Coordinates of C-alpha atoms in Angstrom, one line a residue:
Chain F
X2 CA 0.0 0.0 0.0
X3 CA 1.7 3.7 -1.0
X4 CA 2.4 5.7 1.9
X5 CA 1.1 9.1 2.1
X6 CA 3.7 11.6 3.9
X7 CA 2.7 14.7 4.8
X8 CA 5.9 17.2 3.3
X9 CA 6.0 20.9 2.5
X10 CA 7.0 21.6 -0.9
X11 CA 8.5 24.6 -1.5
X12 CA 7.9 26.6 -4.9
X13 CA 10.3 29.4 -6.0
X14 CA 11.2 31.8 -5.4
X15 CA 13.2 31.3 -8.7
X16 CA 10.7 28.6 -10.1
X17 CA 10.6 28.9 -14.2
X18 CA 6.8 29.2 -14.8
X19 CA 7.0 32.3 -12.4
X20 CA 7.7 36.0 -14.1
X21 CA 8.8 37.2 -10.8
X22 CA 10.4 36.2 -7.1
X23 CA 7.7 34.5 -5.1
X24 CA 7.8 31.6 -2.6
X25 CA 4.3 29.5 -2.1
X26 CA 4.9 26.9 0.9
X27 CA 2.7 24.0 -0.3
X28 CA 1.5 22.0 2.7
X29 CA 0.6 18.6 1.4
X30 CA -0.5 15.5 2.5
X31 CA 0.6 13.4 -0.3
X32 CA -0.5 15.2 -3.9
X33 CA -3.0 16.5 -2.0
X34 CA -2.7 20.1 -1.0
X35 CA -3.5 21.2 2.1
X36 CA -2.4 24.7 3.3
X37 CA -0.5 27.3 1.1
X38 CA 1.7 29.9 2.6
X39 CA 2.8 32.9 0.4
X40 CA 6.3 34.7 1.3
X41 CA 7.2 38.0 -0.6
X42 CA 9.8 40.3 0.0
X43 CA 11.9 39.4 -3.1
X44 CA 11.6 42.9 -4.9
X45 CA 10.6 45.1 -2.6
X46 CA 10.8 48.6 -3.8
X47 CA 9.2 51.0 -1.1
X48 CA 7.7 53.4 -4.0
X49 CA 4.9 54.8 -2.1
X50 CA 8.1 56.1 0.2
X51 CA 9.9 57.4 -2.2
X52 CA 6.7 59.0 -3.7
X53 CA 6.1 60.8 -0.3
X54 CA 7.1 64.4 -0.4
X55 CA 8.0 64.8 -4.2
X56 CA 5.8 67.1 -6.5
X57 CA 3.6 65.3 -8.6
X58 CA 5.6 65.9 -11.9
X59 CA 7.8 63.2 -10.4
X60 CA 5.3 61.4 -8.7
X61 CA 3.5 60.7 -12.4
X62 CA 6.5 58.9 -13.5
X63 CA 6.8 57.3 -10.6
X64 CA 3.4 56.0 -10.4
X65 CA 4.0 53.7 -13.4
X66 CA 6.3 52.2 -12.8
X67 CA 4.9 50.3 -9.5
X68 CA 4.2 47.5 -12.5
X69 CA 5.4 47.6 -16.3
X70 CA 2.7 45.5 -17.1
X71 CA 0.0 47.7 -16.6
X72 CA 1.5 51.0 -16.1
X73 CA -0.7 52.9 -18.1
X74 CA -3.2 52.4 -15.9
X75 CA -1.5 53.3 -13.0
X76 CA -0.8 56.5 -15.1
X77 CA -4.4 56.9 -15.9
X78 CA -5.4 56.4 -12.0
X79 CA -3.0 58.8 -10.5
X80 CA -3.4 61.8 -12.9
X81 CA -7.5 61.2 -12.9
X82 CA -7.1 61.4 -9.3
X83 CA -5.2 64.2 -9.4
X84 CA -7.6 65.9 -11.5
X85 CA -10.3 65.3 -9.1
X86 CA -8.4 66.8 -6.5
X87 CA -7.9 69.9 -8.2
X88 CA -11.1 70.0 -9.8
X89 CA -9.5 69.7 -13.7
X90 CA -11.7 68.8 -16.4
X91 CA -10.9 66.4 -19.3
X92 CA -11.7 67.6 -22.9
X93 CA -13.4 64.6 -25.2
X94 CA -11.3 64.0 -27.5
X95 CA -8.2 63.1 -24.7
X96 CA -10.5 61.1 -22.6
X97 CA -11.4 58.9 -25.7
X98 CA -7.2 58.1 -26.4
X99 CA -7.0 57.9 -22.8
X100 CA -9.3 54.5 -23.1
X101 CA -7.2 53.9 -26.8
X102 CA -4.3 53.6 -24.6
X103 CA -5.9 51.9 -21.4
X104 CA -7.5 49.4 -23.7
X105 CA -4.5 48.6 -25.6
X106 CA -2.6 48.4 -22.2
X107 CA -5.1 45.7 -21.3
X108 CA -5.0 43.8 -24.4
X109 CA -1.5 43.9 -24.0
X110 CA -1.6 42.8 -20.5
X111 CA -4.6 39.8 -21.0
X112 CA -2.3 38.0 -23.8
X113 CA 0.6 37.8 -21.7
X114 CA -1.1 36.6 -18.9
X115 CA -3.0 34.0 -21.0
X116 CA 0.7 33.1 -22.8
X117 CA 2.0 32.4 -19.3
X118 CA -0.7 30.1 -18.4
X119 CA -0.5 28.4 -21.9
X120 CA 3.5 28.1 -21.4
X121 CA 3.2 26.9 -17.4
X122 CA 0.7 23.6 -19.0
X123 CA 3.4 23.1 -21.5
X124 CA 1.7 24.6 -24.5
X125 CA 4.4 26.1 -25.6
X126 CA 3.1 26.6 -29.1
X127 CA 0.2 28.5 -28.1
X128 CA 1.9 30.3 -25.7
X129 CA 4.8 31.2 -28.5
X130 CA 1.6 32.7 -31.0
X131 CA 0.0 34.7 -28.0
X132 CA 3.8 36.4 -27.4
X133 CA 3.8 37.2 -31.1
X134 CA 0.6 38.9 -31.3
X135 CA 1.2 41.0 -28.3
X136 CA 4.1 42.2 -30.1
X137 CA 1.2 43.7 -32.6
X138 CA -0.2 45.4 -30.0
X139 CA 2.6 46.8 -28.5
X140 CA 3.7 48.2 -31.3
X141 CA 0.3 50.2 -31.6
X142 CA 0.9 51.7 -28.0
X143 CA 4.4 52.9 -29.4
X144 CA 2.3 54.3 -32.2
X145 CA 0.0 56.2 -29.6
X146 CA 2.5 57.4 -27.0
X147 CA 6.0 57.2 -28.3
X148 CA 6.6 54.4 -25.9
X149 CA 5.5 50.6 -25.7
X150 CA 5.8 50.2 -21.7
X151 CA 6.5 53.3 -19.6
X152 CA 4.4 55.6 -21.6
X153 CA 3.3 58.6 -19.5
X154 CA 1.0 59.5 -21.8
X155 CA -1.8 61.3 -19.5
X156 CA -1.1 64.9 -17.8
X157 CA -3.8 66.6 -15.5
X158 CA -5.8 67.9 -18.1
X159 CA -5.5 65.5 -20.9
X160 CA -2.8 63.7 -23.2
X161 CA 0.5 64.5 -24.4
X162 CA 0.2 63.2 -28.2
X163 CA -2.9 63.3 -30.6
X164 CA -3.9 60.3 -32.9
X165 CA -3.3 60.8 -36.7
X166 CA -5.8 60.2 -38.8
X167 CA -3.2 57.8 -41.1
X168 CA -1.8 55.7 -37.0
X169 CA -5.7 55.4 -36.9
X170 CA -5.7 53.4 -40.0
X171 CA -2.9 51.1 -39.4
X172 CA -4.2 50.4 -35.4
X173 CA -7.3 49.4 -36.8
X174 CA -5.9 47.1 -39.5
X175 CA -3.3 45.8 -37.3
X176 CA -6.0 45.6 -34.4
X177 CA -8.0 43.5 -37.0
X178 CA -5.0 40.9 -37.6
X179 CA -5.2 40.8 -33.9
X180 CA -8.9 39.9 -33.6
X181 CA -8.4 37.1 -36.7
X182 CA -5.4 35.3 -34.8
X183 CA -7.0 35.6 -31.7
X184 CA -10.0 34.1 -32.4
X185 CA -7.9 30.9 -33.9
X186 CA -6.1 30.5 -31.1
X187 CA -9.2 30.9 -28.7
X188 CA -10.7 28.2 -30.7
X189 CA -7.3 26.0 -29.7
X190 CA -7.4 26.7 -26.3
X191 CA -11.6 25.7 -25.8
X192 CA -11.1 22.7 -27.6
X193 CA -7.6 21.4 -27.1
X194 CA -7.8 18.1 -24.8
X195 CA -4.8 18.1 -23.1
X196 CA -5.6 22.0 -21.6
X197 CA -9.4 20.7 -21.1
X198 CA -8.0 18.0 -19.1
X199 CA -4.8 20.7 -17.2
X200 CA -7.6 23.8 -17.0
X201 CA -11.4 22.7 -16.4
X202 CA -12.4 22.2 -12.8
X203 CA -8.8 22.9 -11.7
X204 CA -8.4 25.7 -9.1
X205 CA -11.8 26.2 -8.6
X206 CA -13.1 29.1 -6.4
X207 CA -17.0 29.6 -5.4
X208 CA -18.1 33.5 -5.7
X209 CA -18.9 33.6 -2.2
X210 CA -14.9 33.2 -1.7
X211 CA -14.1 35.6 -4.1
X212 CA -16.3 38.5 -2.0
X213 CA -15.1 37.2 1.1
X214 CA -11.3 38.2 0.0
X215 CA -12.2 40.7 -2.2
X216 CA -10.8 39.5 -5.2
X217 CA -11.2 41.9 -8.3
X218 CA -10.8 41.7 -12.2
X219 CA -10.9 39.0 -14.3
X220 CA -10.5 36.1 -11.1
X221 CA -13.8 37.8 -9.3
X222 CA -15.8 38.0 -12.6
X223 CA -14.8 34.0 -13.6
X224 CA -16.0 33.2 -10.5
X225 CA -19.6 35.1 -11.2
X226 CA -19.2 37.9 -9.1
X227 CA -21.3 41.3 -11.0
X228 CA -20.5 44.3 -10.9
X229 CA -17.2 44.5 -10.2
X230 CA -15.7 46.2 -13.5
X231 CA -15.1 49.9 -12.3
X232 CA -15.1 50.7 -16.0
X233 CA -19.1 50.6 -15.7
X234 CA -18.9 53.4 -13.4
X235 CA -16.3 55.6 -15.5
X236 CA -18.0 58.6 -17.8
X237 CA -16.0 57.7 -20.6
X238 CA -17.2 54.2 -20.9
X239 CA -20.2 54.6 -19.7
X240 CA -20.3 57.0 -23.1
X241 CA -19.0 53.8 -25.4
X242 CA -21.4 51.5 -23.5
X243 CA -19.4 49.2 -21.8
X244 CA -20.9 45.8 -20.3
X245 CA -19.0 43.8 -17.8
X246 CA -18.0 40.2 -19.2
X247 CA -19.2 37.6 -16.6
X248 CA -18.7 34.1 -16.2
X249 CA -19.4 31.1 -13.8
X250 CA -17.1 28.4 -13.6
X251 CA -14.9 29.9 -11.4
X252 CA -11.9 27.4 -12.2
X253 CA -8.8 28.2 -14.5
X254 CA -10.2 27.5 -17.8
X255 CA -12.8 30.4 -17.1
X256 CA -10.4 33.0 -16.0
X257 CA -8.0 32.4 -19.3
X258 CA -11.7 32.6 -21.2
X259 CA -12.8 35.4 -19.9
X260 CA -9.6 37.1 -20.2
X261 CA -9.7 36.2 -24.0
X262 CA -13.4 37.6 -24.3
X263 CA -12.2 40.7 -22.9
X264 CA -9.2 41.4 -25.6
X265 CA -12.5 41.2 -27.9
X266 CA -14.2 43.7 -25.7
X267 CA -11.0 46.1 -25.6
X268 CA -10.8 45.8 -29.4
X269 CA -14.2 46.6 -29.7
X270 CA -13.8 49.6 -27.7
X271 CA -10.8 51.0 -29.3
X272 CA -12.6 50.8 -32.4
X273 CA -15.9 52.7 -31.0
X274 CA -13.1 55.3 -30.0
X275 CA -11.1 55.7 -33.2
X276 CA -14.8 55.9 -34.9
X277 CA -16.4 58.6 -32.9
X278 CA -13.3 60.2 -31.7
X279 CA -14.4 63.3 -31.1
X280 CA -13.0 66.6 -32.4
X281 CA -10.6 69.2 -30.2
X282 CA -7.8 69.9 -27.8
X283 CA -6.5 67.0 -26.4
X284 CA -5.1 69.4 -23.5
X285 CA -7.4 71.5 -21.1
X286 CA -4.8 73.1 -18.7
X287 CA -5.1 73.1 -15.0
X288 CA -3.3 74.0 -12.1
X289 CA -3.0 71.0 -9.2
X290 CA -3.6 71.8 -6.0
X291 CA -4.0 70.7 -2.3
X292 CA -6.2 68.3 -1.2
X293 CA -7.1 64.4 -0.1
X294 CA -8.6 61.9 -2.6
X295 CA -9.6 57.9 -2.8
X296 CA -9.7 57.6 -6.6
X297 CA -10.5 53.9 -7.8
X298 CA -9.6 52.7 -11.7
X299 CA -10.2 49.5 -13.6
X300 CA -7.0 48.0 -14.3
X301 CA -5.9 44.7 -16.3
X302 CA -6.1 42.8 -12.9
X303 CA -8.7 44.7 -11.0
X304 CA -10.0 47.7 -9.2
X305 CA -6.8 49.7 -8.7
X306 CA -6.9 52.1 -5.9
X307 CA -4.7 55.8 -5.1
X308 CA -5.2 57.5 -2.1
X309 CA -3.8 60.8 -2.2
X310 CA -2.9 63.9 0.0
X311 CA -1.6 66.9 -1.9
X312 CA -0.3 70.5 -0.8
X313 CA -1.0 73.4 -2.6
X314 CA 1.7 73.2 -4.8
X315 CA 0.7 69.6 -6.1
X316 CA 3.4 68.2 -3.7
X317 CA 2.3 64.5 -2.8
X318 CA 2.2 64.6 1.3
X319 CA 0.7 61.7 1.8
X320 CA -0.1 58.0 -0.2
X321 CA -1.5 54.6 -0.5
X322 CA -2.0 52.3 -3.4
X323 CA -4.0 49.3 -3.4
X324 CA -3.1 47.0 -6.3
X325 CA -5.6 44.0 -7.7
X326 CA -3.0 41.2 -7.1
X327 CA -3.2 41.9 -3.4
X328 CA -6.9 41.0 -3.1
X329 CA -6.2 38.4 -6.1
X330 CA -3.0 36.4 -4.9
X331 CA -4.3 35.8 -1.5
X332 CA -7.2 34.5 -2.6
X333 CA -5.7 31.9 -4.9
X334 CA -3.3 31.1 -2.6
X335 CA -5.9 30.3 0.2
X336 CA -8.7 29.3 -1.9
X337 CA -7.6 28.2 -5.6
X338 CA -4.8 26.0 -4.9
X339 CA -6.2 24.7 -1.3
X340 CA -7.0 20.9 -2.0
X341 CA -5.7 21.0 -4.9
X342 CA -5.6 17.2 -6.1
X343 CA -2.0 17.6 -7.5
X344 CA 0.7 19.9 -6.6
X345 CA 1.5 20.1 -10.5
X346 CA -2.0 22.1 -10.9
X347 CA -0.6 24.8 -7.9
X348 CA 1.8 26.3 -10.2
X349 CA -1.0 26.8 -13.1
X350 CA -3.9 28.1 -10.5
X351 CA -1.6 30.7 -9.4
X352 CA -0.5 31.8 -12.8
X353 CA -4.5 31.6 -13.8
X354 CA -4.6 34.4 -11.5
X355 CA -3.0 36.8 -13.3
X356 CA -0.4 37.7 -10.2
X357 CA 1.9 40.8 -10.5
X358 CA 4.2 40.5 -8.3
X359 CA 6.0 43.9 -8.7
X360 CA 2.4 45.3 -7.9
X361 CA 2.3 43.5 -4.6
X362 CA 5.4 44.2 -3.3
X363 CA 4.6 47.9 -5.1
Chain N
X27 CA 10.0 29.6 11.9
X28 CA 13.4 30.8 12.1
X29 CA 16.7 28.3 12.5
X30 CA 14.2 25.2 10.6
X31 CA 15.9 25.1 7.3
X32 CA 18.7 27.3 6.1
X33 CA 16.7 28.7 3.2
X34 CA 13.9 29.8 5.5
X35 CA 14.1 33.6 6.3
X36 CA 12.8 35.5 9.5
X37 CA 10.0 36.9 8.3
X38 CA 8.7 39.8 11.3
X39 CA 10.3 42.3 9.7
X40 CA 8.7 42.3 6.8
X41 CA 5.4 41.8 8.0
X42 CA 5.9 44.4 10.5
X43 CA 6.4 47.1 7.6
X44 CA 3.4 45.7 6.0
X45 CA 1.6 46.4 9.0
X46 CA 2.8 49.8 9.6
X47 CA 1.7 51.0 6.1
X48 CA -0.7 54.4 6.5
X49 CA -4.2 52.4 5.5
X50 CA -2.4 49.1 6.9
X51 CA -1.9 51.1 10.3
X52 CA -5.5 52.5 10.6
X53 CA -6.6 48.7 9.7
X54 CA -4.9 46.9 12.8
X55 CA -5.9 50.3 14.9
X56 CA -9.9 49.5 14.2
X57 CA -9.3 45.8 14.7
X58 CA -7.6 46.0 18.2
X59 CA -10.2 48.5 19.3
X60 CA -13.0 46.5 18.3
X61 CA -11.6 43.3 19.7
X62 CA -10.3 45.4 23.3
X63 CA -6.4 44.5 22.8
X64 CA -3.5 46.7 22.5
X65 CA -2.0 47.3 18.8
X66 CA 1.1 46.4 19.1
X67 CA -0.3 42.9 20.7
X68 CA -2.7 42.7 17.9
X69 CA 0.5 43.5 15.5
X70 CA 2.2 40.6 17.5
X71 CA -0.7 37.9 16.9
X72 CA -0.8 38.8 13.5
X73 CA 2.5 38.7 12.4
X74 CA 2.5 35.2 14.4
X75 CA -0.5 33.8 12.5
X76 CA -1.0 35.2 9.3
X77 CA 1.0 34.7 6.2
X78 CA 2.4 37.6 3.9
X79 CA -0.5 37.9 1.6
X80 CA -2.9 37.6 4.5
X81 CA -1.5 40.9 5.9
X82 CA -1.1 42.4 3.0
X83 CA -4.8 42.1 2.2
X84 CA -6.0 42.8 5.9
X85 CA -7.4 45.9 4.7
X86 CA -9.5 44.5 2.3
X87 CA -10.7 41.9 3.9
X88 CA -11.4 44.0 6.6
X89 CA -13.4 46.3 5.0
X90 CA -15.4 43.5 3.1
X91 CA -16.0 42.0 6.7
X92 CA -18.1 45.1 8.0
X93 CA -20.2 45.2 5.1
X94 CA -21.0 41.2 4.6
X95 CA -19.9 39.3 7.7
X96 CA -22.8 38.0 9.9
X97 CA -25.4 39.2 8.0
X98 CA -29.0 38.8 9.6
X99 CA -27.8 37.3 12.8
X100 CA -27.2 40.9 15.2
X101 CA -25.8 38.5 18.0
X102 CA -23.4 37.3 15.3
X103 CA -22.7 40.7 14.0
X104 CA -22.1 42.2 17.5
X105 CA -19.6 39.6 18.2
X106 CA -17.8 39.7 15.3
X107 CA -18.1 35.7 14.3
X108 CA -17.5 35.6 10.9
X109 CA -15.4 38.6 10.6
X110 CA -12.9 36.8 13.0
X111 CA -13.1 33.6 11.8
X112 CA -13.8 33.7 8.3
X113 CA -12.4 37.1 7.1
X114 CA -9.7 38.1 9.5
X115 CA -9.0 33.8 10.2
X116 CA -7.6 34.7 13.9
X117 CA -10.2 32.1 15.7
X118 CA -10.7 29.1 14.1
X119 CA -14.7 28.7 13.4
X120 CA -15.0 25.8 16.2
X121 CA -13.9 28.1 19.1
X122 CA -16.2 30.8 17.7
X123 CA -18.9 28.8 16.9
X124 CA -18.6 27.5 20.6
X125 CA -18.2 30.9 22.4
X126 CA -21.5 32.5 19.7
X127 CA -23.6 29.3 22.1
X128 CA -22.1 29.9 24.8
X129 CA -23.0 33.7 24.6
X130 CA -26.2 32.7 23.0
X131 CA -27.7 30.8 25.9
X132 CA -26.2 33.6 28.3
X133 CA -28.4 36.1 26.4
X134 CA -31.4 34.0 27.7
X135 CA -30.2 35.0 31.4
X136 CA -28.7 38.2 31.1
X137 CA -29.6 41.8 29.3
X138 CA -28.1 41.4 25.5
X139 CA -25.6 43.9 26.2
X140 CA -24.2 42.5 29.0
X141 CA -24.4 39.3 27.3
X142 CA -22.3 40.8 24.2
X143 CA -19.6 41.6 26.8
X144 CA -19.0 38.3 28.1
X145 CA -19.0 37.3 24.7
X146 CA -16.6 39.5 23.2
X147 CA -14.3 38.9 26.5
X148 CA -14.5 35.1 25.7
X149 CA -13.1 36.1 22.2
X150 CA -10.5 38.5 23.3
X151 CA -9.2 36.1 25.9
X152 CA -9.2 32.9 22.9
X153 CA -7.4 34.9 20.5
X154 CA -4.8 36.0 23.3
X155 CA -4.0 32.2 23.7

């Protein structure tokens, strides 16, 4: 008769299916996890501390680059929060290329998280075509802001570059190739076998779970919680007539899905925006000054979340941020991968959770 | 934790800067007034018991305690039961489910709020433990 023996396993924090430096302590008894333990501290940067006391000119650049996966919405949070704080208004036209570049930001952002979930189940050709269409996209951010990660793109007030009519074009052709590759390799991913048998009731995790820790984004929506995309409650896409994407599943199959059917989403967006873009200025002007604001954005992950306290001068006194892979990598670790039937599916749930490490450790 | 294996790291000073975060701060402030205890006991039991990512989501879960723990039970909600147990894990659900009876069949006896007391002193003195 095998002998079950109750070990703890280990995983990183160098482990090759992980982007960045985390340890998860798998309690098991045999393949059978039972506890999960997660230990950061691996790339700590201390940015809201370096943040504190600097004028927001410095704190914008600063801001994204807490992640360089999704720093254009950290961008986008901290100068829209600014601009509530010192009562700045937006002209049209720059809050429509601020979703251009949000959305591309999230396309950008859902394909690589899907590629590293495709290349961790050792579909390495999948995960090699996802990679090379993200290229595509990234490109189209350069296109947009000058830059394809650290863009800086929003200022209090509005954008720094407009959208030629002929960068229109090509983004919506390229954006097009996008759409047709995508929806081939969606079509390989719902009905490949082997990732049926690596992804469908693996990592499972009941809504009530997902409210209890507050998990956001993609991993609360799989999971069936509503209303839970910020993006509903922002004027801009609101405006475009956004719609949350919702499934019910809950397991690792339906958060790579759902992340697909929302590069379809984005896509669909962008192309609203470029259509109806309206004319203008894409800068208002504004002057920032003192005062104290919670200001809550969708980003790739989740609800992303600055609070700020500013002098009169625009000097940050005082701030907090609240990244989606907080809420989201504690709830896989102590919900997703608990009883997990194998420790080979840990490695996959926690990668089906999109986790950003440099935003945890922020 | 420390001195088990060479590769494992001591840990409390990490967590302690989690803890001492501006929101992160005002989080363990609320929680040790509402459970009676000092903060930096509070700081100690949770740095003891919780993991990284517990800590680092305190806040959260926290907040998403007040508004959805022990909902339609006020005996529940008083004492805190799922909020300490389920959201903040710093009681494990037996012992609370044995001190919400104990307190239950006291509130037969005794006014609610004195009732409540006892209660939440059986649940400070458990999580002291």
């Amino acid at each position: 008769m095998k002998k079950t023996v109750d070990v703890s396993i280990p995983l990183g924090p160098m482990h090759p299916c992980w982007k960045e430096p985390v340890r998860l302590k798998c309690e098991t008894a045999g393949e059978r996890v039972l506890h999960t333990e997660v230990e950061l501290g691996y790339m700590k940067k201390g940015i809201e501390r370096i943040m504190r006391g600097r004028p927001w000119q410095e704190v914008m650049f600063l801001a994204e680059r807490v992640c360089g996966i999704c720093s254009v919405v950290h961008n986008m949070v901290f100068i829209e929060a600014m601009e509530l704080i010192s009562d700045i208004a937006v002209p049209p036209r720059a809050a429509y290329l601020r979703v251009v570049a949000n959305e591309l930001d999230r396309v950008a952002s859902h394909i690589l998280a899907n590629f590293s979930y495709c290349y961790t189940i050792e579909h390495e050709t999948l995960a090699m075509y996802l990679l090379n269409t993200r290229e595509r996209v990234l490109d189209n951010l350069e296109r947009l802001t000058g830059s394809r990660i650290n863009t800086a793109y929003m200022i209090p007030g509005g954008v720094r570059f407009d959208l030629l009519p002929e960068d229109a074009a090509t983004m919506l052709a390229d954006l097009a190739k996008v759409e047709e590759e995508l929806k081939r390799y969606v079509q390989i991913f719902e009905s490949g076998p082997l990732i049926g048998l690596r992804s469908r009731g693996i990592g499972y995790m009941s809504r009530e779970d997902a409210i209890r820790a507050h998990t956001v984004g993609p991993t609360a929506r799989a999971s069936g919680v509503e209303d839970c995309d910020l993006r509903l409650r922002h004027p801009t896409y609101r405006a475009l007539g956004f719609e949350q994407v919702t499934r019910t599943e809950g397991d690792n199959f339906a958060r790579v899905m759902l992340r697909f059917q929302e590069v379809f989403q984005s896509i669909d967006l962008i192309r609203k925006c470029v259509d109806t873009l309206p004319a203008g200025h894409i800068r208002g002007g504004g002057l920032c000054r003192a005062g104290e604001v919670s200001y809550s954005g969708e980003a790739p992950r989740g609800e992303l979340t600055y609070t700020i306290k500013t002098d009169d001068f625009g000097r940050v006194l005082d701030i907090a941020i609240r990244t989606p892979s907080i809420m989201n990598i504690e709830a896989c670790a102590h919900y997703m991968v608990v009883n997990a039937t194998s420790i080979a599916d840990v490695t996959s749930t926690f990668i089906s959770s999109d986790p950003c490490i440099a935003c945890n450790e922020r | 934790m420390t001195g088990r294996c060479l590769y494992e790291k001591d840990l409390r000073p990490l967590k302690y800067n989690i803890l001492t975060s501006t929101k992160h701060d005002a989080t363990v402030r609320a929680i040790a007034n509402r459970l009676g205890v000092s903060d930096a006991k509070l700081r100690r039991l949770l740095i003891q018991r919780l993991d990284m990512s517990l800590l680092e989501n305190i806040e959260t879960r926290w907040e998403m305690g007040l508004r959805y723990a022990d909902d339609g039970d006020p005996l529940a909600k008083e004492l805190g039961c799922e909020l300490f147990s389920r959201f903040i894990p710093l009681l494990d659900q037996e012992r609370m489910k044995e001190i919400y009876e104990e307190t239950r069949a006291l509130a037969q006896e005794i006014p609610f709020e004195g009732a409540i007391v006892r209660g939440k002193a059986l649940i400070r003195e458990a999580i002291l433990s």
